[in-house]
Amino acid sequence: MASKKRGGDGGKGWEFDSFDDGSLKIVGEVLIKKFGNFLDDYASQLRDIEDAIDVKMGDAWDFNLDPIRLQVEPVEQANLLELVKTDNKVLNKVLTVLAAICGEVRTLKSEAELKFYNPLLMYGDRDPASLEEGEAQIQLGRLLPTLQDLSCFVKRCYELVRNIMHQLASLHLPPIRGTGPRVMDVAGVHFQIVYEHLGTLLSVLLTLDEIIASNQVLKDHWTQYKRMMKSVHSQANRFGVEDSQLRPFEKLMQRLEGELMDGLILANCLEQPFDDGHILVSANPTLMEEFLINMKMIFAYLEVRIGESNEMEQRYQFLSLCLLFTLHFQVWRTTDKKFFAQIFAVYKKLPAIHLCANIVWFPNEFLLRAMPHLAKIADKKQLSTLSSSRMQWLTNAGQNLAKDAHTFYLQISQWTVRMENTLKRGNSLAEDLSNRAVVFITGLLFAYQLCHHVRTIMNLHVRLQKPMSKSAVLALCRMIELMKTIQFTFHRHSMYVAESITQIVQHYNFNLLTIIGAAKKRVTSDKRYSDRRLDVLAAVTLLQTMLNGPGTNDRLIVSHLAMSVMLQMKLLKDDEMGMLMDRLRKMEALVELQAFLSRSCDSSFMYWHRAIVPLYLNHIYENPEDSQRLHYMFAALRDCGLPLRHAVQEKEPDFLLREFEKWVEGLMESHIIRPLCTDIETDLRLHIHSKFGLQLDSRNPYRVGHKDLSSLLHVKPIRFFDSFFDICSHVTHYLDTTFYNLTTVALHDWKTYSEMRHLAEQKYNLRMAEPHLPSQTLEQGLDVLEIMRNIHVFVARYNYNLNNQIFVERSSPNKHLNTISIRHIANSIRTHGIGIMNTTVNFTYQFLRKKFFLFSQFLMDEQIKARLFKDIRYFKENRQQLDQEYPFDRAEKFNKGIRKLGLSADGHSYLDQFRLMITEIGNAMGYIRMIRSGGLHCCSNAIRFVPDLEDIVSFEEMVSADGLSEESKTSAKNLDLCVETLAKNFAEGTEYLKMLVDVFASSFRDQKNKHLKNFHIIVPPLTLNYVEYMMSAKEKMNRKNKAGAAFTDDGFAMGVAYILKLLDQYAGFDSLHWFQSVKAKYRREKTELRASRQRGRDDDKLQQTMSFTVKRLDLCEQEFDLLFYSLSSARIFFRADKTAAEESEEKDDKGDKSDKPADGTAAAPADGSSEAPPPPPGGPPEPPSGGGAPPPPPPPPPPPPPPPPPF
């Protein structure tokens, strides 16, 4: 512990003696507990994050998303020399050599599959018509390095075949003098595995022959390349090539053609001389007999498994057996007729063998072609029925495809459930491991059954040129999906499978060691040792050594070789022998489980049968409930990427892969995504439109069927190479784009598309994006510039609503009516600047001048003027009798009398046209009112950022005080000016209505225009005409044909009020007491109707007629009331409380007060500085087209317009 000093010890320190009081342990336990709690909290947070992002991590692996794969094949660093160690040196050498040969065969086969098969298969896959001139030669030039490597590879295979034959001949020496001592006694020893690997190597050469023979494009390009080389040779100087360079290359071409292109790769191997000066193969009858014995042993093992449910790769071993039989004939020129007949008869169960891609091999044809003399031995009936039996087998298989697919589906579904349950521990360890081994191997056998069935049927259809029915195609696709289901199931449980395989192999090793231990005791129990017994004992010891380690390929090969030596003595009972072979085969299958799964579930052949994909996609779309199967089919299509990546003839290595990816994407787009988008959009439209009672096609699911499209939307993103197909995202994007575009085109349908968007979210669970489009109306509306340029059109096509201060379009060919409100005007002013307001008033002034000219002409017409004078005189003479009220009958008579003067083409009388003109004038004044309100609205939005309008800070003064630059001062001055202008316009505004009254009032009130004074007497007939028009327009609102319908038209009231103000006739019109007269008239008629109803109470028809009449009178009275209210409101805008004389006197008083101000400043204008001067006469100025600072004020008021000329 740390030393401590005591104050009384003169600075000397002392230390406690160290002792263990247990405190450190307690502290450590506390820290460990805290750390454990921290880990628990951290794990809990990780789980929350995992749930939030919807990514499930666990023991179940995802085939589509996993970036890594678990490799379970055992690996060790020891080589064969280290593995094969016994006291028997001769046996060590023999088994080491034979094991090395078998390992070399495996290596060469793997090299051929990865390096040579795919480049040759993919060569010429592009459409020949798409190749440019000379591109064929370029592609073959890119393939030449691969062909050179293939030539070296074939030579290596030849040497290895010859080496195997020499090794076997050295072991199986004939009992002839002069042949030298035997290496070891192999009598009764059958190295069957060596013969199997020899047949495998020959099958590689056969496959190369078949690939080249089936590729016609390769042969054509080879011919074109040779022609090109001939041209180059004849014109070497032109191409800058020397003859010394061409000759070696031409020799190389000739050698490659002879070795590879002529289809003699296998034939050259079989016909090569196997005898040399030291080893004679063809003259070795012992080897010949041993060769035949091993072939029969192999055939006995294959015959009972080919075409059965426990078949794995036995048909490929049968291919190797056929090649071994051919090699046996080529070397020794002898044939076992009985054995040949047995091999030949296999065609009944195995009509063809799929090699790779779309290449199939017929064993019978090959045997007859390689050994023509055997045709005499074979059964003539069998030879004649070969083709027909092959076709019959294909026909029967096609008829049973649907049934077989369903059977496989049930079996694999059951196996999948067993797979899930078996991985859960429950029984004893040994029983549990045995069950797992059975389940694993069962799944593997199912994969091979499906693989052989699908590949044989599909490729036979192509080879025999027999078309497939739609049901057959769909059944085959179903089987391909089941193949991928098995592969997915194994991958999903990769962790459990890897763990289980290790334990199962150890368990099997224990069983095998138990059996071999018993055999070893039997060997050692006999003390009479001989060379043969010593070899067997060494083999047993070596077998035990091999089983006491991981199950690598080398150990398995050595185990088979050692077992071949061990079995020359009958050391095992029959049951022990059966158990030994069963466990060993199962162990081989489990050790190479991933390799077997990869080969059996490989669907790369789909690239050559991709024509079935469109049919499959159509079926999926017609049956959306099967849409989850798309993942399995796309996993099968992904297998096509391996051969496509190995294409060497293209300039870009992944060219064919990208083309294939684009092709599949196009199919998905045309067969799934595009129809799905269209059908969902149609379904949403029909669902929405059905609410409006439209006559649609029957959607009864019991009649027209029901297709649940939502199943396709619930499919998880489908992986395809480096991209994903997200069907839901594609549909969502399509609907978002469609709804957005159609809403912008047809704004009146915004609500329909909004409902469709919500329905898509509810019915299909689509997360639609908010389009952020304005609903009901556009914020901008019609632009002020457009209205200003076409003011005459605007006032004729729109109706004005006084109370809401809004314009509504009268009629439209579209399904909506445009509206103009203060908000739209404010937005336009904000866009173009407030200077647009003065320009608009100028345009309106020009429009009013033209209208007032027509107004004057109408009132100056003799017939109109005569009628008006007559009505004025009548009212003056009978004022007392009429109780100061203009009679309703007089106005009605005037209205009807005008119609006698004639009608226009559209049925309007002169009074109707006069009313329309006044309405247009009123609409123009309403528009001016809206312009002023919009300007105030715009100014208020702009000025709201100024804190205090009463105390506005001067930025120019603050910038000057801080001594900033001149540019800053100028900017601050402009800012002050803008703020001051906004504050001034917001506080005062401009009385545009008063300006338009002042500019026309003097001319209207001039004595030269006395005929205008008669206007007030025509107002009652005008109001009566207006009421009749409004009642008719409102009745049309409820009709299907709404031409001429309207619910408001306050422009008439606005125009009457404006003209009465210009003529200073408010008092004259009020003296008519017109609206009181209307009230009295309707009151009288209602009283008379009530009395009539009392008298005719018993007459039902009369009562009904009376009710309609009362209703009609109420509507008329209501319309007059509305007109009265609108006219009264409109008069307020023009200061109806004062006459022209009173306004002039008030104006003079203000001018007198401002002539001599007290502070000596200049006098302000009489009408106030806030008011802009009236617009000038003449042509309309060009309005501004953009925002910015307001334009300069307009010129002074113009002189009044000249009086209209007489008729």
JSON list of N, CA and C in Angstrom, two decimals, residues 352-378:
[
{"chain": "A", "resi": 352, "resn": "ALA", "atom": "N", "xyz": [-30.83, -40.72, -72.53]},
{"chain": "A", "resi": 352, "resn": "ALA", "atom": "CA", "xyz": [-29.78, -39.75, -72.85]},
{"chain": "A", "resi": 352, "resn": "ALA", "atom": "C", "xyz": [-29.15, -39.27, -71.55]},
{"chain": "A", "resi": 353, "resn": "ILE", "atom": "N", "xyz": [-27.94, -38.75, -71.66]},
{"chain": "A", "resi": 353, "resn": "ILE", "atom": "CA", "xyz": [-27.21, -38.21, -70.51]},
{"chain": "A", "resi": 353, "resn": "ILE", "atom": "C", "xyz": [-26.89, -36.76, -70.80]},
{"chain": "A", "resi": 354, "resn": "HIS", "atom": "N", "xyz": [-27.26, -35.89, -69.88]},
{"chain": "A", "resi": 354, "resn": "HIS", "atom": "CA", "xyz": [-26.96, -34.47, -70.04]},
{"chain": "A", "resi": 354, "resn": "HIS", "atom": "C", "xyz": [-25.52, -34.21, -69.63]},
{"chain": "A", "resi": 355, "resn": "LEU", "atom": "N", "xyz": [-24.75, -33.63, -70.54]},
{"chain": "A", "resi": 355, "resn": "LEU", "atom": "CA", "xyz": [-23.35, -33.34, -70.25]},
{"chain": "A", "resi": 355, "resn": "LEU", "atom": "C", "xyz": [-23.19, -31.96, -69.61]},
{"chain": "A", "resi": 356, "resn": "CYS", "atom": "N", "xyz": [-23.64, -30.94, -70.32]},
{"chain": "A", "resi": 356, "resn": "CYS", "atom": "CA", "xyz": [-23.57, -29.57, -69.82]},
{"chain": "A", "resi": 356, "resn": "CYS", "atom": "C", "xyz": [-24.39, -28.69, -70.76]},
{"chain": "A", "resi": 357, "resn": "ALA", "atom": "N", "xyz": [-24.77, -27.54, -70.26]},
{"chain": "A", "resi": 357, "resn": "ALA", "atom": "CA", "xyz": [-25.55, -26.57, -71.07]},
{"chain": "A", "resi": 357, "resn": "ALA", "atom": "C", "xyz": [-26.74, -27.28, -71.70]},
{"chain": "A", "resi": 358, "resn": "ASN", "atom": "N", "xyz": [-26.82, -27.26, -73.03]},
{"chain": "A", "resi": 358, "resn": "ASN", "atom": "CA", "xyz": [-27.93, -27.92, -73.73]},
{"chain": "A", "resi": 358, "resn": "ASN", "atom": "C", "xyz": [-27.46, -29.13, -74.52]},
{"chain": "A", "resi": 359, "resn": "ILE", "atom": "N", "xyz": [-26.36, -29.73, -74.07]},
{"chain": "A", "resi": 359, "resn": "ILE", "atom": "CA", "xyz": [-25.74, -30.85, -74.79]},
{"chain": "A", "resi": 359, "resn": "ILE", "atom": "C", "xyz": [-26.12, -32.15, -74.10]},
{"chain": "A", "resi": 360, "resn": "VAL", "atom": "N", "xyz": [-26.69, -33.06, -74.88]},
{"chain": "A", "resi": 360, "resn": "VAL", "atom": "CA", "xyz": [-27.01, -34.40, -74.38]},
{"chain": "A", "resi": 360, "resn": "VAL", "atom": "C", "xyz": [-26.24, -35.43, -75.20]},
{"chain": "A", "resi": 361, "resn": "TRP", "atom": "N", "xyz": [-26.01, -36.56, -74.56]},
{"chain": "A", "resi": 361, "resn": "TRP", "atom": "CA", "xyz": [-25.18, -37.64, -75.17]},
{"chain": "A", "resi": 361, "resn": "TRP", "atom": "C", "xyz": [-25.97, -38.92, -75.14]},
{"chain": "A", "resi": 362, "resn": "PHE", "atom": "N", "xyz": [-26.01, -39.61, -76.28]},
{"chain": "A", "resi": 362, "resn": "PHE", "atom": "CA", "xyz": [-26.74, -40.86, -76.41]},
{"chain": "A", "resi": 362, "resn": "PHE", "atom": "C", "xyz": [-25.73, -42.02, -76.35]},
{"chain": "A", "resi": 363, "resn": "PRO", "atom": "N", "xyz": [-25.74, -42.82, -75.29]},
{"chain": "A", "resi": 363, "resn": "PRO", "atom": "CA", "xyz": [-24.74, -43.90, -75.15]},
{"chain": "A", "resi": 363, "resn": "PRO", "atom": "C", "xyz": [-24.79, -44.90, -76.29]},
{"chain": "A", "resi": 364, "resn": "ASN", "atom": "N", "xyz": [-25.98, -45.29, -76.72]},
{"chain": "A", "resi": 364, "resn": "ASN", "atom": "CA", "xyz": [-26.08, -46.31, -77.76]},
{"chain": "A", "resi": 364, "resn": "ASN", "atom": "C", "xyz": [-25.47, -45.84, -79.06]},
{"chain": "A", "resi": 365, "resn": "GLU", "atom": "N", "xyz": [-25.77, -44.62, -79.46]},
{"chain": "A", "resi": 365, "resn": "GLU", "atom": "CA", "xyz": [-25.22, -44.09, -80.71]},
{"chain": "A", "resi": 365, "resn": "GLU", "atom": "C", "xyz": [-23.70, -44.02, -80.63]},
{"chain": "A", "resi": 366, "resn": "PHE", "atom": "N", "xyz": [-23.18, -43.62, -79.48]},
{"chain": "A", "resi": 366, "resn": "PHE", "atom": "CA", "xyz": [-21.73, -43.53, -79.34]},
{"chain": "A", "resi": 366, "resn": "PHE", "atom": "C", "xyz": [-21.08, -44.90, -79.45]},
{"chain": "A", "resi": 367, "resn": "LEU", "atom": "N", "xyz": [-21.65, -45.89, -78.76]},
{"chain": "A", "resi": 367, "resn": "LEU", "atom": "CA", "xyz": [-21.06, -47.22, -78.80]},
{"chain": "A", "resi": 367, "resn": "LEU", "atom": "C", "xyz": [-21.07, -47.78, -80.22]},
{"chain": "A", "resi": 368, "resn": "LEU", "atom": "N", "xyz": [-22.16, -47.61, -80.94]},
{"chain": "A", "resi": 368, "resn": "LEU", "atom": "CA", "xyz": [-22.25, -48.11, -82.31]},
{"chain": "A", "resi": 368, "resn": "LEU", "atom": "C", "xyz": [-21.32, -47.36, -83.24]},
{"chain": "A", "resi": 369, "resn": "ARG", "atom": "N", "xyz": [-21.14, -46.07, -82.97]},
{"chain": "A", "resi": 369, "resn": "ARG", "atom": "CA", "xyz": [-20.24, -45.27, -83.81]},
{"chain": "A", "resi": 369, "resn": "ARG", "atom": "C", "xyz": [-18.77, -45.61, -83.52]},
{"chain": "A", "resi": 370, "resn": "ALA", "atom": "N", "xyz": [-18.45, -45.85, -82.24]},
{"chain": "A", "resi": 370, "resn": "ALA", "atom": "CA", "xyz": [-17.05, -46.18, -81.89]},
{"chain": "A", "resi": 370, "resn": "ALA", "atom": "C", "xyz": [-16.70, -47.62, -82.24]},
{"chain": "A", "resi": 371, "resn": "MET", "atom": "N", "xyz": [-17.69, -48.51, -82.18]},
{"chain": "A", "resi": 371, "resn": "MET", "atom": "CA", "xyz": [-17.46, -49.93, -82.46]},
{"chain": "A", "resi": 371, "resn": "MET", "atom": "C", "xyz": [-18.53, -50.42, -83.43]},
{"chain": "A", "resi": 372, "resn": "PRO", "atom": "N", "xyz": [-18.38, -50.12, -84.71]},
{"chain": "A", "resi": 372, "resn": "PRO", "atom": "CA", "xyz": [-19.44, -50.45, -85.68]},
{"chain": "A", "resi": 372, "resn": "PRO", "atom": "C", "xyz": [-19.76, -51.94, -85.76]},
{"chain": "A", "resi": 373, "resn": "HIS", "atom": "N", "xyz": [-18.76, -52.77, -85.49]},
{"chain": "A", "resi": 373, "resn": "HIS", "atom": "CA", "xyz": [-19.00, -54.20, -85.61]},
{"chain": "A", "resi": 373, "resn": "HIS", "atom": "C", "xyz": [-19.99, -54.72, -84.58]},
{"chain": "A", "resi": 374, "resn": "LEU", "atom": "N", "xyz": [-20.24, -53.91, -83.51]},
{"chain": "A", "resi": 374, "resn": "LEU", "atom": "CA", "xyz": [-21.17, -54.36, -82.47]},
{"chain": "A", "resi": 374, "resn": "LEU", "atom": "C", "xyz": [-22.62, -54.31, -82.95]},
{"chain": "A", "resi": 375, "resn": "ALA", "atom": "N", "xyz": [-22.87, -53.61, -84.05]},
{"chain": "A", "resi": 375, "resn": "ALA", "atom": "CA", "xyz": [-24.24, -53.57, -84.57]},
{"chain": "A", "resi": 375, "resn": "ALA", "atom": "C", "xyz": [-24.73, -54.96, -84.97]},
{"chain": "A", "resi": 376, "resn": "LYS", "atom": "N", "xyz": [-23.77, -55.83, -85.33]},
{"chain": "A", "resi": 376, "resn": "LYS", "atom": "CA", "xyz": [-24.16, -57.18, -85.68]},
{"chain": "A", "resi": 376, "resn": "LYS", "atom": "C", "xyz": [-24.52, -58.01, -84.44]},
{"chain": "A", "resi": 377, "resn": "ILE", "atom": "N", "xyz": [-23.93, -57.63, -83.32]},
{"chain": "A", "resi": 377, "resn": "ILE", "atom": "CA", "xyz": [-24.19, -58.37, -82.09]},
{"chain": "A", "resi": 377, "resn": "ILE", "atom": "C", "xyz": [-25.50, -57.94, -81.45]},
{"chain": "A", "resi": 378, "resn": "ALA", "atom": "N", "xyz": [-25.79, -56.63, -81.52]},
{"chain": "A", "resi": 378, "resn": "ALA", "atom": "CA", "xyz": [-26.97, -56.10, -80.85]},
{"chain": "A", "resi": 378, "resn": "ALA", "atom": "C", "xyz": [-28.24, -56.65, -81.47]}
]
